[in-house]
Coordinates of C-alpha atoms and ligand atoms in Angstrom, one line a residue:
M1 CA 0.0 0.0 0.0
S2 CA 1.1 3.4 -0.9
T3 CA 1.3 6.3 1.7
P4 CA 0.8 9.8 0.2
A5 CA 3.8 11.9 1.1
L6 CA 3.5 15.2 3.0
R7 CA 5.0 18.0 1.0
M8 CA 6.6 20.9 3.1
S9 CA 5.4 23.4 0.4
T10 CA 1.8 22.7 1.2
L11 CA 2.0 21.1 4.7
F12 CA -0.1 23.0 7.2
L13 CA 3.0 23.8 9.3
R14 CA 5.0 26.8 10.5
T15 CA 8.1 26.1 12.5
L16 CA 9.2 28.7 14.9
R17 CA 12.7 29.9 15.7
E18 CA 11.7 31.4 19.0
D19 CA 10.6 29.5 22.2
P20 CA 7.1 30.2 23.3
A21 CA 7.1 32.5 26.3
D22 CA 5.0 30.3 28.6
A23 CA 7.0 27.0 27.9
E24 CA 9.3 25.9 30.7
L25 CA 10.0 22.3 29.6
P26 CA 11.9 21.2 26.5
S27 CA 9.0 18.9 25.4
H28 CA 6.6 21.9 25.4
R29 CA 8.9 24.3 23.7
L30 CA 9.8 21.8 21.0
L31 CA 6.3 20.6 20.3
V32 CA 5.2 24.2 19.8
R33 CA 8.2 25.2 17.8
A34 CA 8.2 22.2 15.6
G35 CA 4.6 22.9 14.8
Y36 CA 2.9 19.9 16.5
I37 CA 0.5 21.7 18.8
R38 CA -0.8 25.3 19.3
R39 CA -2.2 26.6 22.6
V40 CA -5.8 27.8 22.7
A41 CA -6.2 28.4 26.4
P42 CA -4.4 27.3 29.6
G43 CA -4.2 23.5 29.4
I44 CA -6.1 23.4 26.1
Y45 CA -4.3 22.7 22.8
T46 CA -4.9 22.2 19.1
W47 CA -3.3 19.2 17.4
L48 CA -1.7 20.4 14.1
P49 CA -1.2 17.7 11.4
L50 CA 2.2 16.5 12.6
G51 CA 1.0 16.4 16.2
L52 CA -2.1 14.5 15.3
K53 CA 0.0 11.9 13.4
V54 CA 2.1 11.2 16.6
L55 CA -1.1 11.1 18.8
R56 CA -2.7 8.6 16.4
N57 CA 0.5 6.5 16.6
V58 CA 0.3 6.4 20.3
E59 CA -3.4 5.6 20.2
R60 CA -2.6 2.7 17.7
I61 CA 0.0 1.2 20.0
V62 CA -2.4 1.4 23.0
R63 CA -5.4 0.1 20.9
E64 CA -3.3 -2.9 19.5
E65 CA -2.2 -4.0 22.9
M66 CA -5.6 -3.6 24.5
D67 CA -7.2 -5.6 21.7
A68 CA -4.5 -8.2 22.0
M69 CA -5.3 -8.8 25.7
G70 CA -8.9 -9.3 24.8
A71 CA -10.4 -5.9 26.0
Q72 CA -13.1 -4.5 23.8
E73 CA -13.3 -0.9 22.7
L74 CA -16.3 1.3 23.1
S75 CA -16.8 5.1 23.5
F76 CA -18.7 7.0 26.0
P77 CA -19.9 10.6 25.6
A78 CA -17.8 13.4 27.3
L79 CA -21.0 15.3 28.1
L80 CA -22.6 13.6 31.0
P81 CA -25.6 14.0 33.3
K82 CA -25.1 14.7 37.0
E83 CA -27.1 11.8 38.5
P84 CA -24.6 8.9 38.2
F85 CA -21.9 11.2 39.7
E86 CA -24.3 12.1 42.5
A87 CA -24.9 8.4 43.2
T88 CA -21.2 7.9 43.8
G89 CA -20.7 11.1 45.7
R90 CA -18.2 12.3 43.1
W91 CA -20.4 15.3 42.0
T92 CA -19.4 16.8 45.3
E93 CA -16.0 15.1 45.8
Y94 CA -14.5 16.5 42.6
G95 CA -15.2 20.0 43.8
E96 CA -13.6 22.6 41.5
N97 CA -11.9 20.0 39.4
I98 CA -14.8 19.4 37.1
F99 CA -16.3 21.5 34.4
R100 CA -20.0 21.8 35.1
L101 CA -22.7 23.1 32.9
K102 CA -26.4 23.3 32.5
D103 CA -28.7 22.5 29.6
R104 CA -31.5 24.8 28.4
K105 CA -33.9 23.3 30.9
G106 CA -31.6 24.0 33.8
A107 CA -30.5 20.4 34.3
D108 CA -26.9 19.8 35.5
Y109 CA -24.3 18.2 33.3
L110 CA -20.5 17.8 33.5
L111 CA -17.7 17.1 31.1
G112 CA -16.4 13.7 32.2
P113 CA -13.1 13.8 34.2
T114 CA -13.2 10.0 34.2
H115 CA -15.9 7.4 33.4
E116 CA -16.2 4.8 36.2
E117 CA -19.9 5.5 36.6
M118 CA -20.6 5.1 32.9
F119 CA -18.7 1.8 32.6
T120 CA -20.4 0.4 35.7
L121 CA -23.9 1.5 34.7
T122 CA -23.6 0.2 31.2
V123 CA -22.4 -3.2 32.3
K124 CA -25.3 -3.2 34.8
D125 CA -27.7 -2.4 32.0
L126 CA -26.6 -5.3 29.8
Y127 CA -25.3 -8.0 32.0
G128 CA -26.8 -10.1 34.8
S129 CA -24.9 -13.3 35.2
Y130 CA -21.5 -14.7 36.3
K131 CA -21.5 -16.4 32.8
D132 CA -21.1 -12.9 31.2
L133 CA -17.9 -12.3 33.1
P134 CA -15.0 -11.7 33.1
L135 CA -15.2 -8.7 30.9
S136 CA -12.6 -5.9 30.1
I137 CA -13.8 -2.9 28.1
Y138 CA -11.9 0.3 27.2
Q139 CA -12.1 3.6 25.4
I140 CA -9.7 6.2 24.1
Q141 CA -11.4 9.4 24.8
T142 CA -11.2 13.1 25.7
K143 CA -11.4 14.0 29.4
Y144 CA -11.9 17.3 31.1
R145 CA -10.5 18.3 34.4
D146 CA -10.2 21.9 35.6
E147 CA -6.7 21.3 36.9
A148 CA -5.6 23.9 39.4
R149 CA -2.2 24.0 37.7
P150 CA -2.3 23.1 34.0
R151 CA 1.3 22.7 33.2
A152 CA 3.9 21.9 30.5
G153 CA 1.7 21.8 27.4
L154 CA 0.2 18.4 27.0
L155 CA 1.6 17.0 30.3
R156 CA -1.1 18.4 32.5
G157 CA -3.9 19.5 30.3
R158 CA -7.5 20.6 31.2
E159 CA -8.7 18.8 28.1
F160 CA -6.6 15.6 27.5
I161 CA -6.9 12.2 26.0
M162 CA -6.9 9.1 28.2
K163 CA -7.3 5.4 27.5
D164 CA -9.4 4.0 30.3
S165 CA -10.4 0.4 30.8
Y166 CA -12.3 -1.5 33.4
S167 CA -12.4 -5.1 34.3
F168 CA -15.5 -6.9 35.8
D169 CA -15.2 -10.1 37.7
V170 CA -17.2 -12.1 40.1
D171 CA -14.4 -12.7 42.7
D172 CA -11.0 -11.6 43.9
A173 CA -9.2 -14.3 41.9
G174 CA -10.9 -13.1 38.7
L175 CA -9.9 -9.5 39.5
Q176 CA -6.3 -10.5 40.1
A177 CA -6.2 -12.3 36.7
S178 CA -7.7 -9.2 35.0
Y179 CA -5.2 -6.9 36.7
D180 CA -2.3 -9.1 35.8
A181 CA -3.4 -9.2 32.1
H182 CA -3.6 -5.4 32.1
R183 CA -0.2 -5.1 33.8
A184 CA 1.3 -7.3 31.1
A185 CA -0.4 -5.2 28.3
Y186 CA 0.9 -2.0 29.9
I187 CA 4.5 -3.3 29.9
K188 CA 4.1 -4.0 26.2
I189 CA 2.6 -0.6 25.5
F190 CA 5.3 1.4 27.4
D191 CA 8.1 -0.8 26.0
R192 CA 6.8 0.3 22.5
L193 CA 6.4 3.9 23.3
G194 CA 10.1 4.0 23.8
F195 CA 10.8 5.9 27.1
E196 CA 12.4 4.8 30.2
Y197 CA 9.8 3.9 32.8
V198 CA 9.5 2.4 36.2
I199 CA 6.5 0.5 37.8
V200 CA 5.9 1.7 41.3
A201 CA 3.5 1.1 44.1
A202 CA 0.8 3.8 44.1
H203 CA -1.7 5.4 46.3
S204 CA -5.1 4.8 44.8
G205 CA -6.3 8.3 45.6
A206 CA -9.9 9.1 44.8
M207 CA -10.9 5.6 44.1
G208 CA -10.2 3.8 47.3
G209 CA -9.4 0.2 46.6
S210 CA -6.2 -1.8 47.2
A211 CA -3.5 -3.1 44.9
S212 CA -2.4 -0.2 42.8
E213 CA 0.6 0.5 40.7
E214 CA 1.8 3.4 38.5
F215 CA 4.0 3.4 35.4
L216 CA 6.1 6.5 35.6
A217 CA 8.3 7.9 32.8
V218 CA 11.6 8.7 34.4
A219 CA 12.0 12.5 33.9
E220 CA 14.0 15.2 35.6
Y221 CA 11.0 17.6 35.6
G222 CA 8.3 15.1 36.4
E223 CA 5.8 16.1 39.0
D224 CA 5.9 12.8 40.8
T225 CA 8.7 11.6 43.1
F226 CA 9.4 8.0 43.5
V227 CA 11.8 6.0 45.6
R228 CA 13.6 2.7 44.9
S229 CA 15.6 0.6 47.3
T230 CA 19.2 0.0 46.8
Q231 CA 18.6 -3.7 47.3
G232 CA 15.5 -5.7 46.5
D233 CA 12.6 -4.7 44.3
Y234 CA 10.9 -2.1 46.4
A235 CA 9.7 0.9 44.3
A236 CA 6.9 3.3 45.3
N237 CA 5.6 6.7 44.5
V238 CA 6.5 8.8 47.6
E239 CA 2.8 9.3 48.1
A240 CA 2.5 5.5 48.6
V241 CA 5.5 4.9 50.9
V242 CA 4.2 3.3 54.1
V243 CA 6.8 3.9 56.8
P244 CA 6.4 1.2 59.4
Q245 CA 5.5 2.1 63.0
A246 CA 8.7 2.3 65.1
P247 CA 8.6 -0.4 67.7
A248 CA 7.8 0.7 71.3
V249 CA 10.8 1.6 73.5
D250 CA 11.3 1.4 77.2
F251 CA 10.9 4.7 79.0
S252 CA 11.4 3.5 82.6
N253 CA 14.6 5.6 82.9
V254 CA 13.1 8.8 81.4
P255 CA 12.7 11.5 84.1
A256 CA 9.4 13.2 84.6
S257 CA 8.7 15.8 81.8
H258 CA 9.3 19.4 82.7
A259 CA 9.2 22.7 81.0
V260 CA 12.4 24.7 80.4
D261 CA 12.8 28.3 79.3
T262 CA 13.8 28.6 75.6
P263 CA 13.4 32.2 74.7
D264 CA 13.2 33.3 71.1
T265 CA 13.1 29.8 69.7
P266 CA 10.3 29.8 67.2
T267 CA 12.3 27.5 64.8
I268 CA 13.9 24.1 65.3
E269 CA 17.3 25.5 64.6
T270 CA 17.0 28.2 67.2
L271 CA 15.6 25.8 69.6
V272 CA 18.5 23.3 69.3
A273 CA 21.0 26.1 69.7
V274 CA 19.3 27.3 72.9
L275 CA 18.9 23.8 74.3
N276 CA 22.6 23.1 73.9
A277 CA 23.5 26.4 75.4
R278 CA 21.1 26.5 78.4
H279 CA 19.9 22.9 79.0
P280 CA 22.7 20.5 78.0
R281 CA 21.8 16.8 77.9
S282 CA 23.0 14.7 80.9
D283 CA 24.3 11.9 78.6
G284 CA 27.0 14.2 77.2
R285 CA 25.7 14.2 73.6
E286 CA 24.4 17.3 71.9
W287 CA 20.7 18.0 71.3
T288 CA 19.8 17.6 67.6
A289 CA 16.7 18.5 65.6
G290 CA 15.8 14.8 65.7
D291 CA 15.3 15.0 69.4
T292 CA 12.5 17.5 68.9
L293 CA 8.9 16.9 68.1
K294 CA 7.6 19.5 65.5
N295 CA 3.9 20.1 65.4
V296 CA 2.5 21.3 62.1
L297 CA -1.0 22.7 61.6
V298 CA -3.0 22.6 58.4
M299 CA -6.7 23.2 57.5
L300 CA -8.5 20.4 55.7
V301 CA -11.4 21.3 53.5
H302 CA -13.7 18.3 53.0
P303 CA -15.6 17.6 49.9
G304 CA -18.8 19.0 51.4
G305 CA -17.0 22.2 52.2
E306 CA -16.6 21.6 56.0
R307 CA -13.3 22.8 57.3
E308 CA -11.3 20.8 59.9
A309 CA -8.0 21.8 61.6
L310 CA -5.4 19.0 61.7
A311 CA -2.2 18.8 63.7
I312 CA 0.7 16.6 62.6
G313 CA 3.6 15.7 64.8
V314 CA 6.9 14.8 63.1
P315 CA 10.5 14.5 64.3
G316 CA 12.0 18.1 64.0
D317 CA 14.6 17.1 61.4
R318 CA 11.8 16.2 58.9
D319 CA 9.2 18.2 57.1
V320 CA 5.7 17.3 56.3
D321 CA 5.6 16.4 52.5
A322 CA 2.7 18.2 50.8
K323 CA 2.0 15.4 48.4
R324 CA 2.1 12.7 51.0
L325 CA -0.2 14.7 53.1
E326 CA -2.6 15.3 50.2
A327 CA -2.6 11.6 49.5
A328 CA -3.2 10.7 53.1
V329 CA -6.2 13.0 53.6
H330 CA -7.8 12.7 50.2
P331 CA -10.5 13.5 49.2
A332 CA -10.1 16.4 51.6
E333 CA -8.0 19.3 50.3
V334 CA -5.2 20.8 52.3
K335 CA -5.0 24.6 52.9
A336 CA -2.8 26.7 55.0
F337 CA -3.5 27.3 58.7
D338 CA -3.3 31.0 58.5
E339 CA -3.3 34.0 60.9
A340 CA -7.0 34.2 61.0
E341 CA -7.1 30.6 62.2
F342 CA -4.5 31.3 64.9
A343 CA -6.6 34.2 66.0
K344 CA -9.6 31.9 66.5
N345 CA -7.5 29.5 68.6
P346 CA -5.7 31.5 71.3
E347 CA -4.5 28.4 73.1
L348 CA -2.2 27.8 70.1
V349 CA 1.0 29.6 70.8
K350 CA 2.8 30.0 67.5
G351 CA 6.3 28.4 67.6
Y352 CA 5.6 26.7 70.9
I353 CA 2.7 24.4 70.1
G354 CA 2.7 21.1 71.9
P355 CA 0.7 18.0 72.6
G356 CA -0.5 19.7 75.8
V357 CA -3.3 21.5 73.8
L358 CA -3.4 19.3 70.7
G359 CA -5.7 16.3 70.3
A360 CA -9.5 15.8 70.2
K361 CA -9.7 15.7 74.0
N362 CA -7.5 18.6 74.7
A363 CA -8.0 22.4 74.8
S364 CA -7.9 23.1 71.1
G365 CA -9.9 20.0 70.2
I366 CA -7.7 19.8 67.1
R367 CA -7.2 16.2 65.8
Y368 CA -3.5 15.2 66.4
L369 CA -1.8 12.6 64.3
L370 CA 1.8 11.4 64.6
D371 CA 4.4 10.2 62.2
G372 CA 5.2 6.5 62.6
R373 CA 8.8 7.3 63.7
I374 CA 7.4 8.7 67.0
A375 CA 7.6 5.4 68.9
D376 CA 5.4 4.6 71.8
G377 CA 7.6 5.3 75.0
S378 CA 10.0 7.7 73.1
A379 CA 10.9 11.0 74.8
W380 CA 10.8 14.3 73.0
V381 CA 11.4 18.0 73.4
T382 CA 8.4 19.9 72.2
G383 CA 6.4 23.1 72.6
A384 CA 5.0 23.9 76.1
D385 CA 2.1 25.9 74.7
K386 CA 3.6 28.9 76.4
S387 CA 5.7 31.5 74.6
G388 CA 9.5 31.0 75.2
F389 CA 9.1 27.6 76.8
H390 CA 9.5 23.9 75.7
V391 CA 9.0 20.6 77.5
I392 CA 11.8 18.1 77.9
D393 CA 11.3 14.4 78.4
L394 CA 7.8 14.3 77.1
V395 CA 7.1 10.6 76.6
N396 CA 4.6 9.4 74.0
G397 CA 2.0 7.2 75.6
R398 CA 3.0 8.4 79.2
D399 CA 2.6 12.1 79.0
F400 CA 0.5 12.5 75.9
T401 CA -1.5 10.4 73.5
A402 CA -2.3 11.4 69.9
D403 CA -5.5 10.6 68.0
G404 CA -3.7 8.3 65.5
T405 CA -0.9 8.2 63.0
I406 CA -0.5 9.6 59.5
Q407 CA 1.9 8.9 56.6
A408 CA 2.8 12.5 55.8
A409 CA 6.4 13.0 56.9
A410 CA 8.9 13.6 54.1
V411 CA 10.7 10.5 52.7
R412 CA 14.4 11.0 52.3
D413 CA 17.3 9.5 50.4
G414 CA 19.0 7.1 52.7
D415 CA 15.9 6.2 54.7
P416 CA 15.5 2.5 55.3
S417 CA 13.4 0.8 52.7
P418 CA 10.0 -0.2 54.2
D419 CA 10.6 -3.9 53.1
G420 CA 13.7 -3.9 55.3
K421 CA 16.1 -4.3 52.3
G422 CA 18.5 -1.6 51.7
T423 CA 17.9 2.2 51.7
L424 CA 15.8 4.5 49.5
V425 CA 17.0 6.6 46.6
S426 CA 14.6 9.0 45.0
A427 CA 14.1 10.2 41.5
R428 CA 11.3 12.1 39.5
G429 CA 8.8 10.8 37.0
I430 CA 5.7 11.5 35.0
E431 CA 2.7 9.4 35.7
M432 CA 1.9 7.7 32.4
G433 CA -0.4 4.9 33.5
H434 CA -2.1 3.7 36.6
I435 CA -3.6 0.3 37.2
F436 CA -5.5 -0.7 40.3
Q437 CA -7.9 -3.0 41.9
L438 CA -10.9 -0.8 42.4
G439 CA -12.8 -3.6 44.1
K440 CA -16.5 -3.1 44.8
K441 CA -16.7 0.7 45.6
F442 CA -18.5 1.7 42.3
A443 CA -20.3 -1.6 41.9
E444 CA -21.8 -1.2 45.4
A445 CA -22.7 2.5 44.9
L446 CA -24.4 1.8 41.6
E447 CA -25.6 -1.7 42.5
L448 CA -23.9 -3.7 39.9
K449 CA -24.7 -7.3 40.8
V450 CA -24.8 -10.6 38.9
L451 CA -26.1 -14.0 39.8
D452 CA -23.4 -16.4 40.8
R453 CA -23.2 -20.2 40.2
N454 CA -25.6 -20.8 43.0
G455 CA -28.2 -18.3 41.8
K456 CA -27.2 -15.8 44.5
L457 CA -26.8 -12.1 43.8
V458 CA -23.2 -11.0 44.2
T459 CA -21.6 -7.5 43.8
V460 CA -19.2 -7.4 40.9
T461 CA -15.5 -6.5 41.6
M462 CA -13.8 -4.1 39.3
G463 CA -10.3 -3.1 38.2
S464 CA -9.5 0.3 36.7
Y465 CA -6.7 1.1 34.3
G466 CA -5.7 4.4 32.7
V467 CA -3.0 5.5 30.2
G468 CA -2.3 9.2 29.5
V469 CA -2.4 9.1 25.8
S470 CA -1.9 12.8 25.0
R471 CA 0.5 13.1 28.0
A472 CA 2.6 10.2 26.4
V473 CA 3.2 12.5 23.3
A474 CA 4.8 15.1 25.6
A475 CA 6.5 12.4 27.8
V476 CA 8.2 10.9 24.8
A477 CA 9.2 14.3 23.5
E478 CA 10.6 15.1 27.0
G479 CA 12.7 11.9 26.9
C480 CA 13.6 12.0 23.2
H481 CA 15.1 15.3 22.1
D482 CA 18.5 17.1 21.9
E483 CA 19.5 20.8 21.7
V484 CA 18.2 21.2 18.1
G485 CA 14.9 19.4 18.2
L486 CA 12.9 16.3 18.7
V487 CA 14.1 12.8 18.1
W488 CA 11.1 10.5 17.8
P489 CA 11.3 6.8 18.4
R490 CA 10.4 5.1 15.1
E491 CA 7.0 3.7 16.2
I492 CA 5.5 7.0 17.0
A493 CA 7.3 9.4 14.6
P494 CA 5.0 11.5 12.4
A495 CA 6.7 10.0 9.3
D496 CA 9.4 7.4 8.6
V497 CA 11.6 9.6 6.5
H498 CA 12.2 13.3 6.1
L499 CA 13.5 13.9 2.6
V500 CA 15.3 17.1 1.9
A501 CA 16.0 18.4 -1.6
T502 CA 18.7 21.1 -1.6
G503 CA 19.8 23.6 -4.2
K504 CA 17.9 25.1 -7.1
D505 CA 18.7 22.5 -9.7
E506 CA 15.6 21.1 -11.3
K507 CA 17.3 17.7 -11.6
V508 CA 17.6 17.6 -7.8
F509 CA 13.9 18.1 -7.4
A510 CA 13.1 15.6 -10.1
K511 CA 15.2 13.0 -8.3
A512 CA 13.8 13.8 -4.9
A513 CA 10.2 13.5 -6.3
W514 CA 11.1 10.2 -7.8
L515 CA 12.5 8.9 -4.5
T516 CA 9.5 10.2 -2.6
D517 CA 7.2 8.3 -4.9
A518 CA 9.3 5.2 -4.8
L519 CA 9.4 5.1 -1.0
A520 CA 5.6 5.9 -0.8
A521 CA 5.0 2.9 -3.1
Q522 CA 6.8 0.7 -0.6
G523 CA 4.4 2.0 2.2
I524 CA 7.1 4.3 3.7
S525 CA 5.6 7.6 5.0
V526 CA 7.7 10.6 3.8
I527 CA 7.8 14.3 4.6
Y528 CA 9.3 15.7 1.5
D529 CA 10.9 19.2 1.8
D530 CA 10.2 20.3 -1.8
R531 CA 10.3 24.1 -1.0
V532 CA 12.3 25.8 -3.8
K533 CA 13.1 29.1 -2.4
V534 CA 14.2 27.9 1.1
S535 CA 17.9 27.5 1.8
P536 CA 19.4 24.1 2.6
G537 CA 20.4 25.5 6.1
V538 CA 16.8 26.2 7.0
K539 CA 15.6 22.9 5.6
F540 CA 18.2 21.0 7.7
K541 CA 17.2 22.9 10.8
D542 CA 13.5 22.2 10.2
A543 CA 14.3 18.5 9.7
E544 CA 16.2 18.3 13.0
L545 CA 13.5 20.3 14.8
I546 CA 10.7 18.0 13.5
G547 CA 12.7 14.9 14.5
V548 CA 11.8 12.2 12.1
P549 CA 14.2 9.3 12.6
T550 CA 15.6 9.1 9.1
I551 CA 16.7 12.1 7.1
V552 CA 17.5 11.7 3.4
I553 CA 19.3 14.4 1.5
V554 CA 19.1 14.7 -2.2
G555 CA 21.6 17.4 -3.5
K556 CA 25.3 17.7 -3.7
G557 CA 25.9 13.9 -4.1
L558 CA 23.9 13.6 -7.2
E559 CA 26.9 14.6 -9.4
A560 CA 28.7 11.6 -8.0
G561 CA 25.6 9.4 -8.2
T562 CA 24.8 9.3 -4.5
I563 CA 22.1 10.3 -2.0
E564 CA 22.8 10.8 1.7
I565 CA 21.0 9.0 4.6
K566 CA 21.3 10.6 8.0
D567 CA 20.2 9.1 11.3
R568 CA 18.5 11.8 13.3
A569 CA 19.4 10.2 16.7
T570 CA 23.0 9.4 16.2
G571 CA 23.9 11.9 13.5
D572 CA 25.5 9.1 11.5
R573 CA 25.6 9.8 7.7
R574 CA 26.3 7.7 4.8
E575 CA 26.3 8.2 1.0
V576 CA 24.4 5.5 -0.9
P577 CA 24.5 5.0 -4.7
I578 CA 21.2 6.0 -6.3
D579 CA 20.4 2.6 -7.6
Q580 CA 20.5 1.2 -4.0
I581 CA 18.8 4.1 -2.2
V582 CA 15.3 2.8 -2.1
D583 CA 16.3 -0.5 -0.6
A584 CA 18.7 1.2 1.8
V585 CA 16.0 3.5 3.1
V586 CA 13.5 0.8 3.3
S587 CA 15.7 -1.5 5.4
E588 CA 16.7 1.5 7.6
V589 CA 13.0 2.1 8.3
R590 CA 12.0 -1.5 8.7
G591 CA 15.1 -2.3 10.8
A592 CA 16.4 -5.0 8.5
V593 CA 20.1 -5.7 8.2
G594 CA 21.6 -4.2 5.1
Ligands
ATP601 P1 -2.1 13.0 38.1 O1 -1.6 12.5 39.5 O2 -0.9 13.2 37.2 O3 -3.0 14.2 38.2 P2 -4.2 11.2 38.1 O4 -3.9 10.3 39.2 O5 -5.2 12.2 38.3 O6 -2.9 11.8 37.5 P3 -5.8 9.2 36.7 O7 -7.1 9.8 37.1 O8 -5.3 7.9 37.2 O9 -4.7 10.3 36.8 O10 -5.7 9.2 35.1 C1 -5.1 8.1 34.3 C2 -3.9 8.8 33.5 O11 -4.4 9.9 32.8 C3 -2.8 9.2 34.3 O12 -2.0 8.2 34.6 C4 -2.2 10.3 33.4 O13 -1.2 9.6 32.5 C5 -3.3 10.8 32.6 N1 -3.7 12.2 33.1 C6 -4.3 12.5 34.3 N2 -4.5 13.8 34.4 C7 -4.0 14.3 33.2 C8 -4.0 15.7 32.7 N3 -4.5 16.7 33.4 N4 -3.4 15.9 31.5 C9 -2.9 14.8 30.8 N5 -3.0 13.5 31.2 C10 -3.5 13.3 32.4
MG602 MG1 -4.9 14.3 38.6

């Protein structure tokens, strides 16, 4: 089959020499400059012809692997009625993150941010027996989320394309099998997309549910941080790291707690200095930040809008990690505990807040949760709830009790791996895919039940699996570029060959046109730079910016009977005799030896 070539003289494309003002990341800059996408509004982009080709290639890979694992494609509308989302509580839970609208009769609608409700209800509509299951269905479709921080072009859009699939099973064993099949398909998809990725344990966020993993593209500017252990297989998004509770320690030798004066010590640093100067330890070692218990206050805003203050106790040498905290309190949102809040709670003495007033049963009534490193029986220096004073030898479980624990303290390089093997090393990544065992949450809320073998109604158990299709275009670009432009992996490149005709000689253009047609006849897709009045320098720059894997140059060599093939990624060039050029390019593209 022949593939019509794209001719640069008529291709709907303008490459830009200047970086767009709003682009911080290379992928964003290059996709705009090379004419793949155009911004319409924050987080909303137009796909230009070259961009659309790359997007379609990503979709094709995803579709082929989903079909191969036996999932069936369907397509839901993006415009959805409110009712199913009310039934699952997500009309409220999503808060400001969904685009809401009304029809002419005043009925509420939304633009789907994700489609669990639709999948669940449609299966409920059509199926009723265990014999109908297992089932995996998917769509590749546009989603809408009013993201607080749309970012980096396609990476975090407000309109974006996602592949989402769901599995439906009668029991846990079935769910596990469906999950494993998806995991295997995802490995194939991400191997083909051609970027470096890691599979990490994930926090399942809004969905509840249990087993959950993310596929992260390893990227310096990724928004997600993950950790891997130096030994063993442990890998997790920092949001999902579960630090084990420190074992209880013996406090029989710890003296009674007592307040000491620590003037002007609103920070841990000043506190440690003053402690060492005024109240040296009896065991001869110096006080360190790790001996102090730092209490951090935040405001939670629950989905219904109710506000709740929360206090978190962490060792003073560690911060509360915003992402871990967000994950831990989800679906509540985290806001600052500001001056106005302090004004409403006079028992909270800024800089000197301690467990004396924190906790549901104490003066503030503020829920107080501890980091797992604060062992039962361990002794701490912490705020005395009085300006200029701290308490020494305050023992957890003896002198104060918190309301529970929370996984919110920062995870650091060198921390012990939670599985006991080695220590943690962190890196950054972009979330490309998420698979998890959703379980019965949606099936219960929407009453998706089937008759089992014994004629008894059972609630169906579900798995949920997403791939960021438009995000993948940016993630590949982020991983595959150099100073001068994009360097697409072959499977998703907008064309196989970028053919450049140089000079003004008609013979050159005639040869180039012949080669374009000869390649097209072999099913090779070609971008042919047939522009007559454009200099070779500009053409080469454009070819490198656009990033097609094989560049073919028809020009100077013709006199000697050769055409040049250049590899975009390695820069390797070779002259090929004209009578061998078609075969040479075809084997280059198809990866055959020759
Ligand atoms: P993130 O943490 O990056 O916001 P998410 O947890 O909200 O992602 P899911 O709801 O699991 O994402 O969506 C499935 C996939 O869709 C994600 O793995 C990601 O690749 C992609 N995705 C999510 N939000 C966006 C967005 N705003 N723009 C582009 N792709 C997105
Ligand atoms: Mg999100």
